[in-house]
CSV table of C-alpha atoms and ligand atoms in Angstrom, one decimal:
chain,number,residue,atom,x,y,z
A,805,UNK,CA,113.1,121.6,113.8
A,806,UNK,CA,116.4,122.8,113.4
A,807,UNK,CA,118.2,123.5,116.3
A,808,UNK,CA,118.9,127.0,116.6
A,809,UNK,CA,114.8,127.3,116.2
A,810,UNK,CA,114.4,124.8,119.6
A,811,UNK,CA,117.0,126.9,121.1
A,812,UNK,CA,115.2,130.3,120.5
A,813,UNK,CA,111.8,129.0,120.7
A,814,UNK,CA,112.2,127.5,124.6
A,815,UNK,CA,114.1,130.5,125.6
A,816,UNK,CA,111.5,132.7,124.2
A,817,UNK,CA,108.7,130.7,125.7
A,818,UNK,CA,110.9,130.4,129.0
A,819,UNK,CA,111.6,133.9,129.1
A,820,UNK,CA,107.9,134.7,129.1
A,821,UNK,CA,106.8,132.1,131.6
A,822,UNK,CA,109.5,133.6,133.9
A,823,UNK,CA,107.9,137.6,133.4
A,824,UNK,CA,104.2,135.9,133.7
A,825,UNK,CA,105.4,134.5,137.7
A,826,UNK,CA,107.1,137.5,138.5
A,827,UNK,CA,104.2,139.6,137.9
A,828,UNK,CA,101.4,137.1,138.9
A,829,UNK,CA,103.6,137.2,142.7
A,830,UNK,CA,104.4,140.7,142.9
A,831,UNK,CA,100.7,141.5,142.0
A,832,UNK,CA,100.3,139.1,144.7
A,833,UNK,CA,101.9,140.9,147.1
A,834,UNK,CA,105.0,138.0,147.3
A,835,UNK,CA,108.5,137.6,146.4
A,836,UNK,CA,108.7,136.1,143.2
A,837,UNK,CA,111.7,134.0,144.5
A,838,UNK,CA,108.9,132.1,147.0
A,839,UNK,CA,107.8,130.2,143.2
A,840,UNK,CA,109.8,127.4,141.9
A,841,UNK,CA,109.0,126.6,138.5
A,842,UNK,CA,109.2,122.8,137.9
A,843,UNK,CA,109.6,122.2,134.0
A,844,UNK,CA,107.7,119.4,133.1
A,845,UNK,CA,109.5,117.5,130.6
A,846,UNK,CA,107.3,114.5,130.3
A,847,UNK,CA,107.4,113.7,126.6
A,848,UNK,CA,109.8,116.2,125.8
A,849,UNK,CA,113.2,114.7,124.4
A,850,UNK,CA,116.5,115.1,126.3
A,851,UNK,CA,118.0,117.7,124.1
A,852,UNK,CA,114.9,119.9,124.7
A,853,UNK,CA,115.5,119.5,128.1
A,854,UNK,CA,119.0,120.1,128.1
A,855,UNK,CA,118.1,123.6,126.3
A,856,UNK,CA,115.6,124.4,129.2
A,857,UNK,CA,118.5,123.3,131.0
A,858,UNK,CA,121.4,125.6,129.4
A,859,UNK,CA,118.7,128.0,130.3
A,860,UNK,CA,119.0,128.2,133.4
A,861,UNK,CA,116.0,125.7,134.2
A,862,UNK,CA,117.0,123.8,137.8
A,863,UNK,CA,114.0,121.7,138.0
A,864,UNK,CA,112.0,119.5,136.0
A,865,UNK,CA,109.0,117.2,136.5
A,866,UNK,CA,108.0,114.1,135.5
A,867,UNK,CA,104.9,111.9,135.7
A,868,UNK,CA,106.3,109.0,134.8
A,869,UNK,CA,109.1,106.5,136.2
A,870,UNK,CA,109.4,104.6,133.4
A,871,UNK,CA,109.9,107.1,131.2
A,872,UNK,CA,112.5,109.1,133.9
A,873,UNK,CA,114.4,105.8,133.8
A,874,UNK,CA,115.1,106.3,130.3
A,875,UNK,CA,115.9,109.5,130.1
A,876,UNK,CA,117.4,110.8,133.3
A,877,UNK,CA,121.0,108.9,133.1
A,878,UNK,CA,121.7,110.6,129.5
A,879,UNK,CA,120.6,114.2,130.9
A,880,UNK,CA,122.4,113.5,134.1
A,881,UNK,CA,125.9,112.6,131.8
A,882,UNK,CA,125.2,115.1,129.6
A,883,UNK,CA,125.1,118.0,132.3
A,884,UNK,CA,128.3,116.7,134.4
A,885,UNK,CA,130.0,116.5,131.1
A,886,UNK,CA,129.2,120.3,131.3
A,887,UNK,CA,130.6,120.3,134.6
A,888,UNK,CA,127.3,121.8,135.6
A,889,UNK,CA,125.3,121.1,139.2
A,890,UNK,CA,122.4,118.6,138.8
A,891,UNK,CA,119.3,119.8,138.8
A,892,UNK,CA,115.8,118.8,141.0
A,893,UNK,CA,113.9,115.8,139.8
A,894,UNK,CA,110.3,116.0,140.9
A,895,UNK,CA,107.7,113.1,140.7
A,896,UNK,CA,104.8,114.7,139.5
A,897,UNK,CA,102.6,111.7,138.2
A,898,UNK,CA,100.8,108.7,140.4
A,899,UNK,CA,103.4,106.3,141.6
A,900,UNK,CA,102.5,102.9,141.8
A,901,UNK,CA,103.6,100.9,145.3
A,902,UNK,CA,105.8,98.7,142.8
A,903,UNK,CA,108.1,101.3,141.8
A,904,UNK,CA,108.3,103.1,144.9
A,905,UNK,CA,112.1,102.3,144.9
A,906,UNK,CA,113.0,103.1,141.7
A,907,UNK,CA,111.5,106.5,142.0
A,908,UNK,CA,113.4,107.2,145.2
A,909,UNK,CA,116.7,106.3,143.1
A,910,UNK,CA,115.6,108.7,140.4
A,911,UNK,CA,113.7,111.7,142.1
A,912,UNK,CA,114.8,114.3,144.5
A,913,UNK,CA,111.2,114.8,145.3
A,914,UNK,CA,107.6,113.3,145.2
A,915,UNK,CA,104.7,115.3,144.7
A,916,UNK,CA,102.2,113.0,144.4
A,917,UNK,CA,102.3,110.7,147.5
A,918,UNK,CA,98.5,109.5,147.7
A,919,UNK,CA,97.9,106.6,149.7
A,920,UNK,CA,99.3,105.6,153.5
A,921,UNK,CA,100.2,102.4,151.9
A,922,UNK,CA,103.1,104.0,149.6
A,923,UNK,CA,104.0,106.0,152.0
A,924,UNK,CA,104.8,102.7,154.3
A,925,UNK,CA,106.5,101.7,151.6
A,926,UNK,CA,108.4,104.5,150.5
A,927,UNK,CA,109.5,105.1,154.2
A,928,UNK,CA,110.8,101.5,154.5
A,929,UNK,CA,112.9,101.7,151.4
A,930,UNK,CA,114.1,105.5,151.9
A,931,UNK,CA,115.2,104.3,155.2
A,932,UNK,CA,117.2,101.5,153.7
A,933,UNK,CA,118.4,104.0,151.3
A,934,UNK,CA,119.9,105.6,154.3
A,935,UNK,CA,117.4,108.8,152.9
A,936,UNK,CA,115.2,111.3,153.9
A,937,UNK,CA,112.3,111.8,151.2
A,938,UNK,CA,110.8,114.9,150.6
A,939,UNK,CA,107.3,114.4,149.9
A,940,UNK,CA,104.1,116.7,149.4
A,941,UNK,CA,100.5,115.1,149.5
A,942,UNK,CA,98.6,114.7,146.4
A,943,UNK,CA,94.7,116.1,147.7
A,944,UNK,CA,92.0,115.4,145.3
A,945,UNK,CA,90.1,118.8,146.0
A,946,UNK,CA,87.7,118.3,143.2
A,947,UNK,CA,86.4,115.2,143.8
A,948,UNK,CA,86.9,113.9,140.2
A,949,UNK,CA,86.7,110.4,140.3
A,950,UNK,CA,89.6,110.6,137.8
A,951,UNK,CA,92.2,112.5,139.5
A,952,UNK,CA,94.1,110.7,142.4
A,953,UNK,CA,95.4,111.8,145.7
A,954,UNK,CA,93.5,111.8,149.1
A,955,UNK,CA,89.8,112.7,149.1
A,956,UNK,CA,89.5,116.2,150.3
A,957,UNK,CA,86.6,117.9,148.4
A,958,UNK,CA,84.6,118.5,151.5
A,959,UNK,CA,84.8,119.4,154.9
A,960,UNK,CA,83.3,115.2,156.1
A,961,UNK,CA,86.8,114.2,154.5
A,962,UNK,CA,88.8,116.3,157.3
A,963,UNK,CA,89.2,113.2,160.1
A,964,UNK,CA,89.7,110.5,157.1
A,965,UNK,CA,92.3,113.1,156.1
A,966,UNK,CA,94.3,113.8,159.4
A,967,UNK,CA,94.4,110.3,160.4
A,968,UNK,CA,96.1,109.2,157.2
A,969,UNK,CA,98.4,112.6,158.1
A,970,UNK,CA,99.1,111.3,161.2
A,971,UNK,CA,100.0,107.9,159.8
A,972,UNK,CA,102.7,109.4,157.4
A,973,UNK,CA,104.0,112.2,159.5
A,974,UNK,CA,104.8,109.5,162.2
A,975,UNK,CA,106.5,107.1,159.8
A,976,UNK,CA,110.7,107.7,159.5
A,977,UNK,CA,112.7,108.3,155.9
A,978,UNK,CA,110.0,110.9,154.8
A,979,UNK,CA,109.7,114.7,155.2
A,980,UNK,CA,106.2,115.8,154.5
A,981,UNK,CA,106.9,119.3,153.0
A,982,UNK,CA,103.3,120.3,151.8
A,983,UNK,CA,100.3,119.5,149.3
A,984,UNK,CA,99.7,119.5,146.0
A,985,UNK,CA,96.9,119.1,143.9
A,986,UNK,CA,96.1,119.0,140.1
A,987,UNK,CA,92.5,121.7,139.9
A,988,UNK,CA,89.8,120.2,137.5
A,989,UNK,CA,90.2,121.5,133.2
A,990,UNK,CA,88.3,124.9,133.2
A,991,UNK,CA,87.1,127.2,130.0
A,992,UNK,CA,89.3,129.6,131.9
A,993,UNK,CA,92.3,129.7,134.8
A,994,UNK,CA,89.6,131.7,137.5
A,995,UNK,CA,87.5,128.5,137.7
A,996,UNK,CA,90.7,126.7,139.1
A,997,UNK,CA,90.8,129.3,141.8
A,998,UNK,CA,88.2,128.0,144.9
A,999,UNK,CA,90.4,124.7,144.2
A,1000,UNK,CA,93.8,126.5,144.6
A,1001,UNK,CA,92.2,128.0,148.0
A,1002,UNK,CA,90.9,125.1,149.3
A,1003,UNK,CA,94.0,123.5,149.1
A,1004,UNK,CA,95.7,126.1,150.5
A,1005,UNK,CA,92.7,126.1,153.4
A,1006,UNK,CA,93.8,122.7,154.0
A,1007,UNK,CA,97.1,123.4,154.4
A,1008,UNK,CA,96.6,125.9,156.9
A,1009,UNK,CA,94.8,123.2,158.8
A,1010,UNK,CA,97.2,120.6,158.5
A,1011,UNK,CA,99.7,122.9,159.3
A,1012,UNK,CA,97.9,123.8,162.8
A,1013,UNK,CA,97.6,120.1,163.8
A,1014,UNK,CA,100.7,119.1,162.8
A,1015,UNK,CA,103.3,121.7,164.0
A,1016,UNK,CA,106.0,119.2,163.2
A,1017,UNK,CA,106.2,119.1,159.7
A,1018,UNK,CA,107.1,121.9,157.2
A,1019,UNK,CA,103.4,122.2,155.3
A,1020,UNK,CA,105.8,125.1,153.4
A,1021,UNK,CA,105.1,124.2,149.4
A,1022,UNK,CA,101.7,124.3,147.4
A,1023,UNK,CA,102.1,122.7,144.4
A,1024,UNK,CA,99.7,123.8,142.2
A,1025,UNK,CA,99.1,125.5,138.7
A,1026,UNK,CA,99.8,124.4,135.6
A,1027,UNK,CA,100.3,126.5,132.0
A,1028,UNK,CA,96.3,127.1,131.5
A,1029,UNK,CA,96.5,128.6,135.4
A,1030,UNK,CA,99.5,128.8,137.2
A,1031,UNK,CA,99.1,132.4,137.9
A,1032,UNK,CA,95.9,132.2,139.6
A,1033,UNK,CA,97.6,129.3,141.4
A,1034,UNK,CA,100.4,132.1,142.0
A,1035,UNK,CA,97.8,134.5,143.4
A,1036,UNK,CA,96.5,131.8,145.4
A,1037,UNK,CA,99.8,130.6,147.5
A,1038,UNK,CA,101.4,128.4,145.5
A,1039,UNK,CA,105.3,127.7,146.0
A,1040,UNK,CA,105.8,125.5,142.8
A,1041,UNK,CA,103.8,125.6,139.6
A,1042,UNK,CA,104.5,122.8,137.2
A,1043,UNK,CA,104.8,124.3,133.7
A,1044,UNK,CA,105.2,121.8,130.6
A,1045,UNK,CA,103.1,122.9,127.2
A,1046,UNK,CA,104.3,127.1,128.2
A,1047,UNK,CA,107.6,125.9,128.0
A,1048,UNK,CA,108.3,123.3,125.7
A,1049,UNK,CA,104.7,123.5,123.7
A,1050,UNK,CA,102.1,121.2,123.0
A,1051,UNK,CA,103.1,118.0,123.7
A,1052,UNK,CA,102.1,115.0,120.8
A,1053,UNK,CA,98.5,113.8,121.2
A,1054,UNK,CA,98.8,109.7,122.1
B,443,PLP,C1,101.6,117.3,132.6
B,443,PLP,C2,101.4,117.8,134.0
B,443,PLP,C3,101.6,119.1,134.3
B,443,PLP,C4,102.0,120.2,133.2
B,443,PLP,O1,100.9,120.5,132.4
B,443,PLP,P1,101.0,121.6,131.3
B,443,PLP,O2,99.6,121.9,131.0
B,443,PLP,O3,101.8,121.1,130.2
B,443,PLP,O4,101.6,122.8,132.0
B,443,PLP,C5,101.5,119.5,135.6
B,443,PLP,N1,101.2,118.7,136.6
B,443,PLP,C6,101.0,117.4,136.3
B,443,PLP,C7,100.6,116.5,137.4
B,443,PLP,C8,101.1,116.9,135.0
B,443,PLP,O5,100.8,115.6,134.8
């Protein structure tokens, strides 16, 4: 594609995104400042990003530390040769225990922190780091047996649940700043919605048993929903196929 085409397709495809969360908050009743939209860039190439980028775009996600570690050093040259301020790296995908530290190097943030074990792990080495990592908690409110976080489709998980809270919120080098989840693929974005509350549910819950951390974001929604997601609470929707389109089928 040639280039000016990229260029006007992402900012016509950002610019819409952008309208979409403004008037899925305000119809909300909220601020449309309280939503960060994370670009997810997985599979996009770095001059795609760089447009998002050029944009205006100030956070991007990834699922994928292997891939980040190939393309994060050229978009991080490529923006301070623009002089420009770096923008947010979030860890959106499962991290496994092995490349804990790497992702700590590359990412700003981790959404997806789903297992007491990582979190041991990720404190140890954020701590070495000399670091304080912002982390949200990956719940599995669905119960999908392929999705990953902490099991929280029912009520019975609640004690299972606050133990492994107390666990990380006791543990030093991370900041637990809220949840995310990843709702279950729907014929349409309302089925997503008693997964978006029950999230939030459990945040309110977390949030009264642990007064000491932040339990600020919801990370939730996604292009086929983020504005039920929006309607629902969430602080950070993580947008890829709106904003860059479809992404190649592998
Ligand atoms: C890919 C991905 C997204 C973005 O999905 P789109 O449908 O492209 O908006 C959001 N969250 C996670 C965890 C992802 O892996």
């Amino acid at each position: 594609m040639l280039e000016r085409e990229m260029l006007e397709t992402i900012s016509a495809n950002l610019e819409g995104v952008r309208k979409r969360i403004a008037r899925a908050a305000r119809g909300a009743g909220r601020d449309p400042d309280e939503v960060t939209l994370v670009a997810v860039s997985k599979m996009v190439e770095p001059a795609r990003i760089l447009a998002a980028y050029d944009l205006g775009v100030r956070a991007f996600g990834e699922n994928r530390v292997e891939e980040a570690e190939g393309k994060l050093p050229l978009l991080a040259q490529a923006i301070a040769q623009r002089g420009g301020t770096a923008p947010a790296w979030h860890l959106i995908g499962h991290l496994q225990s092995r490349k804990s530290a790497r992702a700590l190097e590359l990412f700003d943030i981790i959404h997806s922190l789903d297992s007491v074990h990582l979190a041991q792990r990720l404190s140890r080495q954020a701590a070495e780091l000399g670091r304080v990592a912002p982390v949200l908690l990956e719940l599995n409110v669905s119960g999908e047996e392929t999705k990953y976080g902490f099991p929280a489709s029912a009520a019975e998980h609640e004690a299972t649940l606050v133990q492994a809270v107390a666990d990380i919120a006791a543990l030093p080098g991370l900041e637990v700043r809220g949840l995310m989840t990843v709702a279950p693929l729907g014929e349409d974005a309302e089925q997503a919605r008693p997964y978006f509350r029950w999230l939030r549910a459990w945040r309110d819950r977390l949030a009264q048993r642990f007064p000491g951390c932040s339990w600020e974001q919801l990370s939730m929604g996604m292009t086929d929903d983020f504005e039920v997601a929006i309607a629902e609470g969430a602080t950070m929707v993580r947008i890829g196929r709106a904003i860059f389109g479809a992404r190649p089928t592998v």
